[in-house]
Short mmCIF file of C-alpha atoms in Angstrom, two decimals:
data_model
loop_
_atom_site.label_atom_id
_atom_site.label_comp_id
_atom_site.label_asym_id
_atom_site.label_seq_id
_atom_site.Cartn_x
_atom_site.Cartn_y
_atom_site.Cartn_z
CA MET A 1 -52.17 -48.03 175.91
CA ARG A 2 -51.93 -48.32 172.13
CA GLN A 3 -53.47 -51.56 170.93
CA ILE A 4 -53.15 -52.66 167.37
CA LYS A 5 -55.13 -55.70 166.42
CA THR A 6 -52.76 -56.99 163.79
CA ALA A 7 -49.52 -56.57 165.73
CA ARG A 8 -47.41 -59.67 166.11
CA PRO A 9 -44.78 -60.03 168.82
CA CYS A 10 -41.30 -59.48 167.51
CA GLY A 11 -38.01 -58.17 168.80
CA ILE A 12 -34.32 -58.79 168.72
CA ILE A 13 -32.46 -60.81 171.31
CA ARG A 14 -29.26 -59.06 172.21
CA GLY A 15 -26.61 -59.30 174.87
CA MET A 16 -28.24 -62.31 176.54
CA HIS A 17 -25.02 -63.87 177.75
CA SER A 18 -23.78 -60.72 179.48
CA LEU A 19 -27.26 -60.10 180.91
CA ALA A 20 -27.22 -63.44 182.69
CA THR A 21 -24.25 -62.23 184.70
CA SER A 22 -24.96 -58.50 185.06
CA VAL A 23 -28.64 -58.60 186.00
CA ARG A 24 -29.24 -59.00 189.73
CA ALA A 25 -32.98 -58.40 190.08
CA LEU A 26 -36.09 -58.81 187.97
CA THR A 27 -39.01 -56.40 188.31
CA PHE A 28 -42.27 -57.80 186.98
CA ASP A 29 -45.28 -56.10 185.57
CA VAL A 30 -48.17 -58.09 187.01
CA PHE A 31 -51.59 -57.61 185.32
CA GLY A 32 -51.35 -59.54 182.06
CA THR A 33 -47.68 -60.47 182.45
CA VAL A 34 -47.92 -62.68 185.55
CA VAL A 35 -51.67 -63.18 185.94
CA ASP A 36 -54.54 -63.73 183.52
CA TRP A 37 -56.80 -60.91 184.72
CA ARG A 38 -59.41 -61.23 181.98
CA ARG A 39 -60.27 -64.90 182.46
CA SER A 40 -60.36 -64.42 186.25
CA VAL A 41 -62.69 -61.41 186.08
CA ILE A 42 -65.01 -63.18 183.65
CA ALA A 43 -65.14 -66.31 185.83
CA GLU A 44 -65.98 -64.37 188.99
CA GLY A 45 -68.51 -62.30 187.07
CA GLN A 46 -70.24 -65.43 185.83
CA ALA A 47 -70.32 -66.87 189.36
CA LEU A 48 -71.75 -63.58 190.63
CA GLY A 49 -74.38 -63.68 187.88
CA ALA A 50 -75.33 -67.25 188.72
CA ARG A 51 -75.71 -66.36 192.39
CA THR A 52 -77.67 -63.13 191.92
CA GLY A 53 -79.61 -64.06 188.80
CA LEU A 54 -78.15 -61.02 186.99
CA GLN A 55 -77.04 -61.52 183.42
CA ALA A 56 -74.36 -59.53 181.67
CA ASP A 57 -71.68 -59.72 179.01
CA TRP A 58 -68.93 -60.40 181.54
CA ALA A 59 -66.15 -60.48 178.95
CA ALA A 60 -67.13 -57.03 177.70
CA LEU A 61 -67.36 -55.80 181.29
CA ALA A 62 -63.86 -57.14 182.01
CA ASP A 63 -62.45 -55.33 178.97
CA ALA A 64 -64.27 -52.09 179.78
CA TRP A 65 -63.10 -52.27 183.39
CA ARG A 66 -59.51 -52.68 182.28
CA LYS A 67 -59.87 -49.82 179.79
CA GLY A 68 -61.33 -47.63 182.54
CA TYR A 69 -58.37 -48.46 184.77
CA PHE A 70 -55.95 -47.12 182.17
CA ALA A 71 -58.10 -44.03 181.65
CA SER A 72 -58.17 -43.34 185.41
CA MET A 73 -54.39 -43.66 185.73
CA ALA A 74 -53.96 -41.30 182.78
CA LYS A 75 -56.22 -38.76 184.55
CA VAL A 76 -54.09 -39.05 187.69
CA ALA A 77 -50.93 -38.58 185.61
CA ARG A 78 -52.42 -35.43 184.01
CA GLY A 79 -53.45 -34.09 187.40
CA GLU A 80 -57.18 -34.30 186.60
CA LEU A 81 -57.80 -36.85 189.36
CA ALA A 82 -56.16 -37.04 192.78
CA TRP A 83 -53.74 -39.88 193.46
CA ASP A 84 -55.49 -42.95 194.81
CA THR A 85 -54.92 -46.67 195.08
CA ILE A 86 -55.83 -48.97 192.23
CA ASP A 87 -58.44 -50.55 194.53
CA ALA A 88 -60.13 -47.16 194.78
CA LEU A 89 -59.80 -46.41 191.06
CA HIS A 90 -61.12 -49.89 190.18
CA ARG A 91 -64.16 -49.24 192.35
CA GLN A 92 -64.89 -45.88 190.73
CA VAL A 93 -64.70 -47.47 187.30
CA LEU A 94 -66.87 -50.41 188.34
CA ASP A 95 -69.60 -48.18 189.77
CA HIS A 96 -69.54 -46.18 186.57
CA LEU A 97 -69.81 -49.27 184.36
CA LEU A 98 -72.48 -51.32 186.16
CA PRO A 99 -75.52 -49.46 184.76
CA ARG A 100 -74.19 -49.83 181.21
CA PHE A 101 -74.12 -53.61 181.71
CA GLY A 102 -77.57 -53.84 183.33
CA LEU A 103 -76.03 -54.47 186.75
CA GLN A 104 -77.11 -51.28 188.54
CA SER A 105 -79.09 -53.31 191.10
CA LEU A 106 -75.93 -54.96 192.44
CA GLY A 107 -75.71 -54.27 196.18
CA GLU A 108 -72.84 -52.73 198.12
CA ALA A 109 -71.49 -55.99 199.53
CA ASP A 110 -71.42 -57.61 196.09
CA ARG A 111 -69.78 -54.55 194.54
CA ALA A 112 -67.12 -54.43 197.25
CA HIS A 113 -66.36 -58.11 196.88
CA PHE A 114 -66.37 -58.10 193.08
CA ASN A 115 -63.99 -55.13 193.16
CA THR A 116 -61.45 -57.30 194.96
CA VAL A 117 -61.50 -59.87 192.14
CA TRP A 118 -58.24 -58.13 191.17
CA HIS A 119 -56.77 -59.58 194.39
CA ARG A 120 -57.69 -63.09 193.22
CA LEU A 121 -56.38 -63.21 189.66
CA ALA A 122 -55.09 -66.58 188.47
CA PRO A 123 -51.43 -66.90 187.43
CA TRP A 124 -50.71 -67.97 183.86
CA PRO A 125 -49.86 -71.71 183.78
CA ASP A 126 -46.09 -71.07 183.56
CA THR A 127 -45.94 -68.33 186.20
CA VAL A 128 -45.33 -70.14 189.49
CA ASP A 129 -42.82 -72.55 187.98
CA GLY A 130 -40.97 -69.76 186.19
CA LEU A 131 -40.83 -67.47 189.23
CA THR A 132 -39.70 -70.31 191.49
CA ARG A 133 -36.81 -71.09 189.14
CA LEU A 134 -35.82 -67.45 188.74
CA LYS A 135 -35.90 -66.90 192.50
CA GLN A 136 -33.16 -69.48 193.04
CA ARG A 137 -30.57 -67.24 191.43
CA LEU A 138 -32.06 -63.76 191.29
CA THR A 139 -34.19 -61.34 193.27
CA ILE A 140 -37.74 -61.26 191.90
CA THR A 141 -40.17 -58.49 192.71
CA THR A 142 -43.40 -57.02 191.44
CA LEU A 143 -43.32 -53.57 189.86
CA SER A 144 -46.99 -52.97 189.27
CA ASN A 145 -49.39 -50.06 189.36
CA GLY A 146 -51.52 -52.20 191.68
CA ASN A 147 -51.42 -51.13 195.31
CA LEU A 148 -49.35 -53.09 197.79
CA SER A 149 -52.23 -54.75 199.63
CA LEU A 150 -53.73 -55.89 196.33
CA LEU A 151 -50.41 -57.40 195.24
CA VAL A 152 -49.86 -59.12 198.59
CA ALA A 153 -53.34 -60.65 198.53
CA MET A 154 -52.82 -61.79 194.94
CA ALA A 155 -49.48 -63.39 195.81
CA LYS A 156 -51.03 -65.31 198.70
CA HIS A 157 -53.96 -66.37 196.52
CA GLY A 158 -51.84 -67.54 193.59
CA GLY A 159 -48.73 -68.73 195.43
CA LEU A 160 -46.44 -66.17 193.81
CA PRO A 161 -43.07 -66.42 195.59
CA TRP A 162 -41.96 -62.75 195.40
CA ASP A 163 -38.85 -61.66 197.27
CA ALA A 164 -40.39 -58.22 197.63
CA VAL A 165 -43.55 -56.41 196.61
CA LEU A 166 -42.72 -53.11 194.92
CA THR A 167 -45.45 -50.92 193.53
CA ALA A 168 -46.08 -47.52 191.98
CA GLU A 169 -47.89 -46.72 195.24
CA LEU A 170 -44.51 -46.39 196.99
CA PHE A 171 -43.62 -43.49 194.68
CA GLY A 172 -47.02 -41.81 194.29
CA ARG A 173 -46.79 -42.11 190.50
CA PHE A 174 -47.98 -44.71 188.04
CA LYS A 175 -45.92 -46.46 185.41
CA PRO A 176 -44.75 -45.41 182.85
CA ASP A 177 -43.49 -42.51 185.01
CA PRO A 178 -39.67 -42.85 185.20
CA ALA A 179 -39.76 -42.30 188.98
CA VAL A 180 -41.27 -45.76 189.40
CA TYR A 181 -38.50 -47.66 187.59
CA LEU A 182 -35.70 -45.61 189.11
CA GLY A 183 -37.26 -45.83 192.56
CA ALA A 184 -37.38 -49.60 192.31
CA ALA A 185 -33.70 -49.81 191.34
CA ARG A 186 -32.78 -47.50 194.23
CA LEU A 187 -34.71 -49.58 196.78
CA LEU A 188 -33.08 -52.72 195.43
CA GLY A 189 -29.68 -51.08 195.94
CA LEU A 190 -28.84 -51.57 192.27
CA ALA A 191 -27.86 -49.54 189.25
CA PRO A 192 -30.67 -49.40 186.65
CA GLU A 193 -28.74 -51.67 184.28
CA GLN A 194 -28.64 -54.40 186.95
CA VAL A 195 -32.43 -54.54 186.91
CA LEU A 196 -34.44 -56.41 184.28
CA MET A 197 -38.00 -55.17 183.74
CA VAL A 198 -40.26 -58.03 182.63
CA ALA A 199 -43.56 -57.21 180.94
CA ALA A 200 -46.06 -58.25 178.32
CA HIS A 201 -46.50 -54.61 177.30
CA PRO A 202 -44.02 -52.71 175.13
CA PHE A 203 -45.04 -49.29 176.58
CA ASP A 204 -43.89 -50.44 180.02
CA LEU A 205 -40.60 -51.82 178.73
CA VAL A 206 -39.82 -48.81 176.58
CA ALA A 207 -40.31 -46.53 179.60
CA ALA A 208 -38.05 -48.72 181.75
CA GLN A 209 -35.45 -48.80 178.99
CA LYS A 210 -35.41 -45.00 178.71
CA VAL A 211 -34.08 -44.75 182.27
CA GLY A 212 -31.52 -47.51 181.88
CA LEU A 213 -33.20 -50.74 182.94
CA LYS A 214 -32.76 -53.90 180.91
CA THR A 215 -35.92 -55.35 179.38
CA ALA A 216 -37.56 -58.73 178.83
CA TYR A 217 -40.65 -58.92 176.66
CA ILE A 218 -43.04 -61.80 177.36
CA PRO A 219 -45.84 -61.62 174.81
CA ARG A 220 -49.15 -62.85 176.23
CA PRO A 221 -51.23 -63.23 173.08
CA GLU A 222 -54.32 -64.33 175.05
CA GLU A 223 -54.31 -61.42 177.52
CA TYR A 224 -57.40 -59.97 175.80
CA GLY A 225 -58.78 -63.41 174.93
CA PRO A 226 -58.07 -65.74 172.01
CA GLY A 227 -57.48 -63.63 168.90
CA GLY A 228 -57.67 -60.47 170.99
CA PRO A 229 -55.61 -57.34 170.40
CA MET A 230 -51.97 -56.97 171.39
CA GLU A 231 -50.04 -53.79 171.83
CA ALA A 232 -47.73 -53.11 168.89
CA VAL A 233 -44.01 -53.57 169.44
CA GLY A 234 -43.20 -51.09 166.68
CA ASP A 235 -39.49 -50.47 166.36
CA ALA A 236 -38.77 -51.23 170.02
CA VAL A 237 -35.83 -53.53 170.71
CA PHE A 238 -35.68 -55.51 173.94
CA ASP A 239 -32.79 -57.35 175.58
CA ILE A 240 -34.75 -60.57 175.88
CA VAL A 241 -37.88 -61.94 174.26
CA ALA A 242 -39.25 -65.06 175.94
CA THR A 243 -42.36 -67.11 175.29
CA ASP A 244 -43.19 -67.38 179.00
CA LEU A 245 -41.56 -67.18 182.43
CA VAL A 246 -40.12 -70.69 182.28
CA ASP A 247 -38.44 -69.76 179.00
CA LEU A 248 -37.17 -66.56 180.63
CA ALA A 249 -35.64 -68.62 183.44
CA ARG A 250 -33.99 -70.88 180.91
CA GLN A 251 -32.56 -67.94 178.94
CA LEU A 252 -31.16 -66.45 182.18
CA GLY A 253 -29.61 -69.77 183.20
CA ALA A 254 -31.90 -70.09 186.20
CA MET B 1 -32.45 -47.78 223.55
CA ARG B 2 -32.71 -48.08 227.31
CA GLN B 3 -31.07 -51.26 228.52
CA ILE B 4 -31.39 -52.34 232.10
CA LYS B 5 -29.34 -55.34 233.04
CA THR B 6 -31.68 -56.68 235.67
CA ALA B 7 -34.91 -56.40 233.71
CA ARG B 8 -36.89 -59.58 233.31
CA PRO B 9 -39.50 -60.00 230.60
CA CYS B 10 -43.00 -59.59 231.91
CA GLY B 11 -46.32 -58.35 230.61
CA ILE B 12 -49.99 -59.09 230.69
CA ILE B 13 -51.76 -61.16 228.10
CA ARG B 14 -55.03 -59.53 227.20
CA GLY B 15 -57.65 -59.85 224.50
CA MET B 16 -55.93 -62.79 222.84
CA HIS B 17 -59.11 -64.45 221.62
CA SER B 18 -60.44 -61.33 219.92
CA LEU B 19 -56.98 -60.61 218.49
CA ALA B 20 -56.90 -63.95 216.73
CA THR B 21 -59.90 -62.84 214.69
CA SER B 22 -59.32 -59.07 214.35
CA VAL B 23 -55.64 -59.05 213.42
CA ARG B 24 -55.02 -59.42 209.70
CA ALA B 25 -51.31 -58.70 209.35
CA LEU B 26 -48.18 -59.02 211.46
CA THR B 27 -45.34 -56.52 211.12
CA PHE B 28 -42.04 -57.81 212.45
CA ASP B 29 -39.09 -56.04 213.87
CA VAL B 30 -36.13 -57.92 212.42
CA PHE B 31 -32.73 -57.35 214.13
CA GLY B 32 -32.91 -59.29 217.38
CA THR B 33 -36.55 -60.34 216.98
CA VAL B 34 -36.25 -62.52 213.87
CA VAL B 35 -32.49 -62.91 213.49
CA ASP B 36 -29.59 -63.38 215.91
CA TRP B 37 -27.45 -60.48 214.71
CA ARG B 38 -24.82 -60.74 217.48
CA ARG B 39 -23.84 -64.36 216.97
CA SER B 40 -23.76 -63.87 213.19
CA VAL B 41 -21.54 -60.77 213.36
CA ILE B 42 -19.16 -62.49 215.79
CA ALA B 43 -18.92 -65.60 213.60
CA GLU B 44 -18.14 -63.62 210.44
CA GLY B 45 -15.69 -61.48 212.40
CA GLN B 46 -13.86 -64.57 213.62
CA ALA B 47 -13.73 -65.97 210.08
CA LEU B 48 -12.40 -62.65 208.83
CA GLY B 49 -9.79 -62.66 211.57
CA ALA B 50 -8.72 -66.20 210.73
CA ARG B 51 -8.37 -65.30 207.06
CA THR B 52 -6.51 -62.00 207.53
CA GLY B 53 -4.54 -62.87 210.66
CA LEU B 54 -6.09 -59.89 212.48
CA GLN B 55 -7.17 -60.46 216.05
CA ALA B 56 -9.93 -58.54 217.81
CA ASP B 57 -12.62 -58.83 220.45
CA TRP B 58 -15.33 -59.60 217.92
CA ALA B 59 -18.11 -59.76 220.51
CA ALA B 60 -17.25 -56.29 221.77
CA LEU B 61 -17.07 -55.04 218.19
CA ALA B 62 -20.52 -56.50 217.46
CA ASP B 63 -21.99 -54.75 220.50
CA ALA B 64 -20.27 -51.45 219.70
CA TRP B 65 -21.41 -51.64 216.07
CA ARG B 66 -24.98 -52.20 217.19
CA LYS B 67 -24.73 -49.32 219.66
CA GLY B 68 -23.34 -47.07 216.95
CA TYR B 69 -26.27 -47.99 214.71
CA PHE B 70 -28.74 -46.74 217.31
CA ALA B 71 -26.68 -43.58 217.83
CA SER B 72 -26.62 -42.89 214.08
CA MET B 73 -30.39 -43.31 213.76
CA ALA B 74 -30.90 -40.99 216.69
CA LYS B 75 -28.73 -38.37 214.96
CA VAL B 76 -30.84 -38.71 211.81
CA ALA B 77 -34.02 -38.36 213.88
CA ARG B 78 -32.64 -35.17 215.49
CA GLY B 79 -31.64 -33.77 212.10
CA GLU B 80 -27.91 -33.88 212.91
CA LEU B 81 -27.21 -36.40 210.16
CA ALA B 82 -28.83 -36.63 206.73
CA TRP B 83 -31.16 -39.54 206.05
CA ASP B 84 -29.30 -42.54 204.69
CA THR B 85 -29.75 -46.27 204.39
CA ILE B 86 -28.78 -48.56 207.23
CA ASP B 87 -26.13 -50.04 204.93
CA ALA B 88 -24.54 -46.60 204.70
CA LEU B 89 -24.90 -45.89 208.44
CA HIS B 90 -23.47 -49.31 209.31
CA ARG B 91 -20.44 -48.57 207.15
CA GLN B 92 -19.82 -45.19 208.77
CA VAL B 93 -19.97 -46.80 212.20
CA LEU B 94 -17.70 -49.66 211.16
CA ASP B 95 -15.06 -47.34 209.73
CA HIS B 96 -15.19 -45.35 212.94
CA LEU B 97 -14.80 -48.44 215.14
CA LEU B 98 -12.07 -50.38 213.33
CA PRO B 99 -9.10 -48.44 214.76
CA ARG B 100 -10.43 -48.88 218.30
CA PHE B 101 -10.36 -52.65 217.77
CA GLY B 102 -6.94 -52.74 216.15
CA LEU B 103 -8.44 -53.42 212.74
CA GLN B 104 -7.47 -50.19 210.96
CA SER B 105 -5.43 -52.15 208.41
CA LEU B 106 -8.52 -53.90 207.06
CA GLY B 107 -8.76 -53.20 203.32
CA GLU B 108 -11.65 -51.75 201.37
CA ALA B 109 -12.89 -55.06 199.95
CA ASP B 110 -12.91 -56.70 203.40
CA ARG B 111 -14.66 -53.68 204.95
CA ALA B 112 -17.31 -53.64 202.24
CA HIS B 113 -17.96 -57.35 202.57
CA PHE B 114 -17.95 -57.36 206.38
CA ASN B 115 -20.42 -54.46 206.30
CA THR B 116 -22.90 -56.70 204.50
CA VAL B 117 -22.77 -59.28 207.31
CA TRP B 118 -26.07 -57.64 208.27
CA HIS B 119 -27.49 -59.14 205.05
CA ARG B 120 -26.46 -62.60 206.22
CA LEU B 121 -27.76 -62.78 209.78
CA ALA B 122 -28.95 -66.20 210.94
CA PRO B 123 -32.59 -66.64 211.98
CA TRP B 124 -33.30 -67.74 215.56
CA PRO B 125 -34.01 -71.51 215.63
CA ASP B 126 -37.81 -70.98 215.85
CA THR B 127 -38.03 -68.24 213.21
CA VAL B 128 -38.59 -70.05 209.91
CA ASP B 129 -41.02 -72.57 211.42
CA GLY B 130 -42.97 -69.82 213.21
CA LEU B 131 -43.17 -67.54 210.18
CA THR B 132 -44.19 -70.40 207.92
CA ARG B 133 -47.08 -71.28 210.26
CA LEU B 134 -48.18 -67.67 210.67
CA LYS B 135 -48.11 -67.12 206.91
CA GLN B 136 -50.76 -69.77 206.37
CA ARG B 137 -53.44 -67.62 207.98
CA LEU B 138 -52.05 -64.10 208.14
CA THR B 139 -50.00 -61.61 206.17
CA ILE B 140 -46.46 -61.42 207.52
CA THR B 141 -44.12 -58.57 206.71
CA THR B 142 -40.94 -56.99 207.98
CA LEU B 143 -41.13 -53.55 209.57
CA SER B 144 -37.48 -52.84 210.16
CA ASN B 145 -35.17 -49.86 210.10
CA GLY B 146 -32.98 -51.93 207.79
CA ASN B 147 -33.10 -50.86 204.16
CA LEU B 148 -35.10 -52.86 201.65
CA SER B 149 -32.17 -54.43 199.81
CA LEU B 150 -30.64 -55.55 203.11
CA LEU B 151 -33.91 -57.16 204.20
CA VAL B 152 -34.40 -58.87 200.84
CA ALA B 153 -30.87 -60.29 200.90
CA MET B 154 -31.36 -61.47 204.50
CA ALA B 155 -34.64 -63.16 203.62
CA LYS B 156 -33.04 -65.03 200.72
CA HIS B 157 -30.08 -65.99 202.89
CA GLY B 158 -32.17 -67.24 205.82
CA GLY B 159 -35.24 -68.54 203.97
CA LEU B 160 -37.60 -66.04 205.61
CA PRO B 161 -40.95 -66.39 203.82
CA TRP B 162 -42.19 -62.78 204.01
CA ASP B 163 -45.33 -61.78 202.16
CA ALA B 164 -43.90 -58.28 201.79
CA VAL B 165 -40.79 -56.38 202.82
CA LEU B 166 -41.73 -53.10 204.52
CA THR B 167 -39.08 -50.84 205.92
CA ALA B 168 -38.56 -47.43 207.48
CA GLU B 169 -36.78 -46.57 204.23
CA LEU B 170 -40.16 -46.31 202.48
CA PHE B 171 -41.14 -43.45 204.78
CA GLY B 172 -37.78 -41.67 205.18
CA ARG B 173 -38.02 -41.98 208.98
CA PHE B 174 -36.76 -44.57 211.42
CA LYS B 175 -38.76 -46.38 214.07
CA PRO B 176 -39.95 -45.38 216.61
CA ASP B 177 -41.32 -42.51 214.45
CA PRO B 178 -45.12 -42.98 214.27
CA ALA B 179 -45.04 -42.42 210.50
CA VAL B 180 -43.42 -45.82 210.06
CA TYR B 181 -46.14 -47.81 211.86
CA LEU B 182 -48.99 -45.83 210.34
CA GLY B 183 -47.43 -46.00 206.90
CA ALA B 184 -47.19 -49.78 207.13
CA ALA B 185 -50.87 -50.10 208.11
CA ARG B 186 -51.87 -47.82 205.23
CA LEU B 187 -49.85 -49.83 202.68
CA LEU B 188 -51.39 -53.04 204.01
CA GLY B 189 -54.85 -51.49 203.50
CA LEU B 190 -55.67 -52.01 207.17
CA ALA B 191 -56.70 -50.01 210.19
CA PRO B 192 -53.90 -49.78 212.79
CA GLU B 193 -55.78 -52.13 215.16
CA GLN B 194 -55.79 -54.84 212.48
CA VAL B 195 -51.98 -54.88 212.52
CA LEU B 196 -49.90 -56.68 215.16
CA MET B 197 -46.39 -55.34 215.70
CA VAL B 198 -44.05 -58.13 216.79
CA ALA B 199 -40.79 -57.21 218.51
CA ALA B 200 -38.26 -58.19 221.14
CA HIS B 201 -37.94 -54.53 222.15
CA PRO B 202 -40.46 -52.70 224.33
CA PHE B 203 -39.56 -49.26 222.88
CA ASP B 204 -40.67 -50.44 219.44
CA LEU B 205 -43.93 -51.93 220.72
CA VAL B 206 -44.80 -48.95 222.88
CA ALA B 207 -44.37 -46.64 219.87
CA ALA B 208 -46.57 -48.89 217.72
CA GLN B 209 -49.17 -49.06 220.45
CA LYS B 210 -49.32 -45.27 220.73
CA VAL B 211 -50.65 -45.05 217.18
CA GLY B 212 -53.14 -47.90 217.56
CA LEU B 213 -51.34 -51.07 216.49
CA LYS B 214 -51.68 -54.25 218.53
CA THR B 215 -48.48 -55.59 220.05
CA ALA B 216 -46.73 -58.92 220.61
CA TYR B 217 -43.63 -59.03 222.78
CA ILE B 218 -41.15 -61.82 222.07
CA PRO B 219 -38.36 -61.57 224.63
CA ARG B 220 -35.01 -62.70 223.20
CA PRO B 221 -32.92 -63.02 226.35
CA GLU B 222 -29.82 -64.02 224.38
CA GLU B 223 -29.91 -61.10 221.94
CA TYR B 224 -26.88 -59.56 223.65
CA GLY B 225 -25.40 -62.95 224.50
CA PRO B 226 -26.03 -65.31 227.43
CA GLY B 227 -26.67 -63.22 230.54
CA GLY B 228 -26.58 -60.04 228.46
CA PRO B 229 -28.74 -56.98 229.06
CA MET B 230 -32.40 -56.73 228.06
CA GLU B 231 -34.44 -53.59 227.59
CA ALA B 232 -36.76 -53.02 230.56
CA VAL B 233 -40.46 -53.59 230.01
CA GLY B 234 -41.36 -51.15 232.77
CA ASP B 235 -45.09 -50.64 233.08
CA ALA B 236 -45.78 -51.39 229.42
CA VAL B 237 -48.64 -53.81 228.73
CA PHE B 238 -48.72 -55.78 225.50
CA ASP B 239 -51.54 -57.70 223.84
CA ILE B 240 -49.48 -60.87 223.54
CA VAL B 241 -46.31 -62.14 225.17
CA ALA B 242 -44.83 -65.21 223.48
CA THR B 243 -41.68 -67.18 224.13
CA ASP B 244 -40.83 -67.39 220.42
CA LEU B 245 -42.46 -67.24 216.97
CA VAL B 246 -43.78 -70.79 217.12
CA ASP B 247 -45.49 -69.93 220.41
CA LEU B 248 -46.86 -66.76 218.78
CA ALA B 249 -48.33 -68.85 215.95
CA ARG B 250 -49.92 -71.17 218.48
CA GLN B 251 -51.42 -68.28 220.43
CA LEU B 252 -52.87 -66.84 217.23
CA GLY B 253 -54.32 -70.19 216.19
CA ALA B 254 -52.02 -70.42 213.18
#
């Protein structure tokens, strides 16, 4: 993922009125778009530290873990690593990182539990309200690289009212592979242009757009913490730009 | 599907107390177990007849349509028919049946809409309450031969609060192929014995049981109408027998 510190969210709103009638389903990126992974990982890390007496820079660990997740998926995409679930890839990355953060003494049970922090990520404050409104009029589903069991656990934990849980795992490829977006549209029984991909990350939206999906960009400027980096939008143009999921619902008349 | 008119539901309840702690997810058969397909198809047929002036034995059509659905799936399983969604198979069967019921003059728009009656099936009276209770403590998901978009539409129509929508479509095989049950357990991140298959049909439960899933039998004596046939249980033994989904929740302590 390209991250450019100075990038500001921008984009052009186009075709919104027709979208509100033509779009039938919304597919949501999850990590960062729907849930605040960084704050949740830091909070559980701090609680783990308090309980075990181990000290670490939990924010830096969270960022390194997330970076390692992207690197692992890229290795899978290049064929350097066998396909595996995100739970498994997260665990490999975590085991690799712990010594660097002075946490090599962490036992198996604590490692296994901490690894599932990704099942317990907190929604952004607008998420549940926005999804609940959108669900009244449209089909709402995940379209995440997270594995299905992770996404189901997260939905139960955070009260996310998905109509369906779609994931890269169903297609054996990770986003931004086109097979994931097209596979989701096929399972939903829709043409690509009837599906709106919703994400905080331009790379995800651009990939969806290339195979015909409509796109909604929801910048999450605090995904990497206050003042943290955001991926550059560059010259990408999205169908909708919304400040959060409640704003998205409003723009779609839901 | 074997159907023996005189069969009465029976079965032995075993291991219920350990099940309540070991089972983590419930996979539900849908047509007949969760929704009353026959009454719904008849009601929409009657409304269609009233609107178009066409008369037919809608109950017989519903039964023949359902029978044709099983025959089509069997052809796919034997390799005589290419894999397709249940929506597509339902339509082929419907087109084949209409002349027999004096409905050959039905136009394309009416056929297409009537074919999606399977998206609008009414839940049994206990269904929503039972699922809502079970969902508090356990993961609840469909495991139907119906395609994903059909199941999502049905859930929105009937207010079925699934945690996930799993379907034979994800595996390119229909139940009772073992790949469907094992695939569901894998996606749920569970061992087969942590998954409880819930169905009104012994053939479905026996197939699930063969690959290690636990089983709950919910007889639906009115699936084929009052006094209608029920599939024989034979010498099958299930982990749980419950009168309906609220009773199932009670037995599982949910």
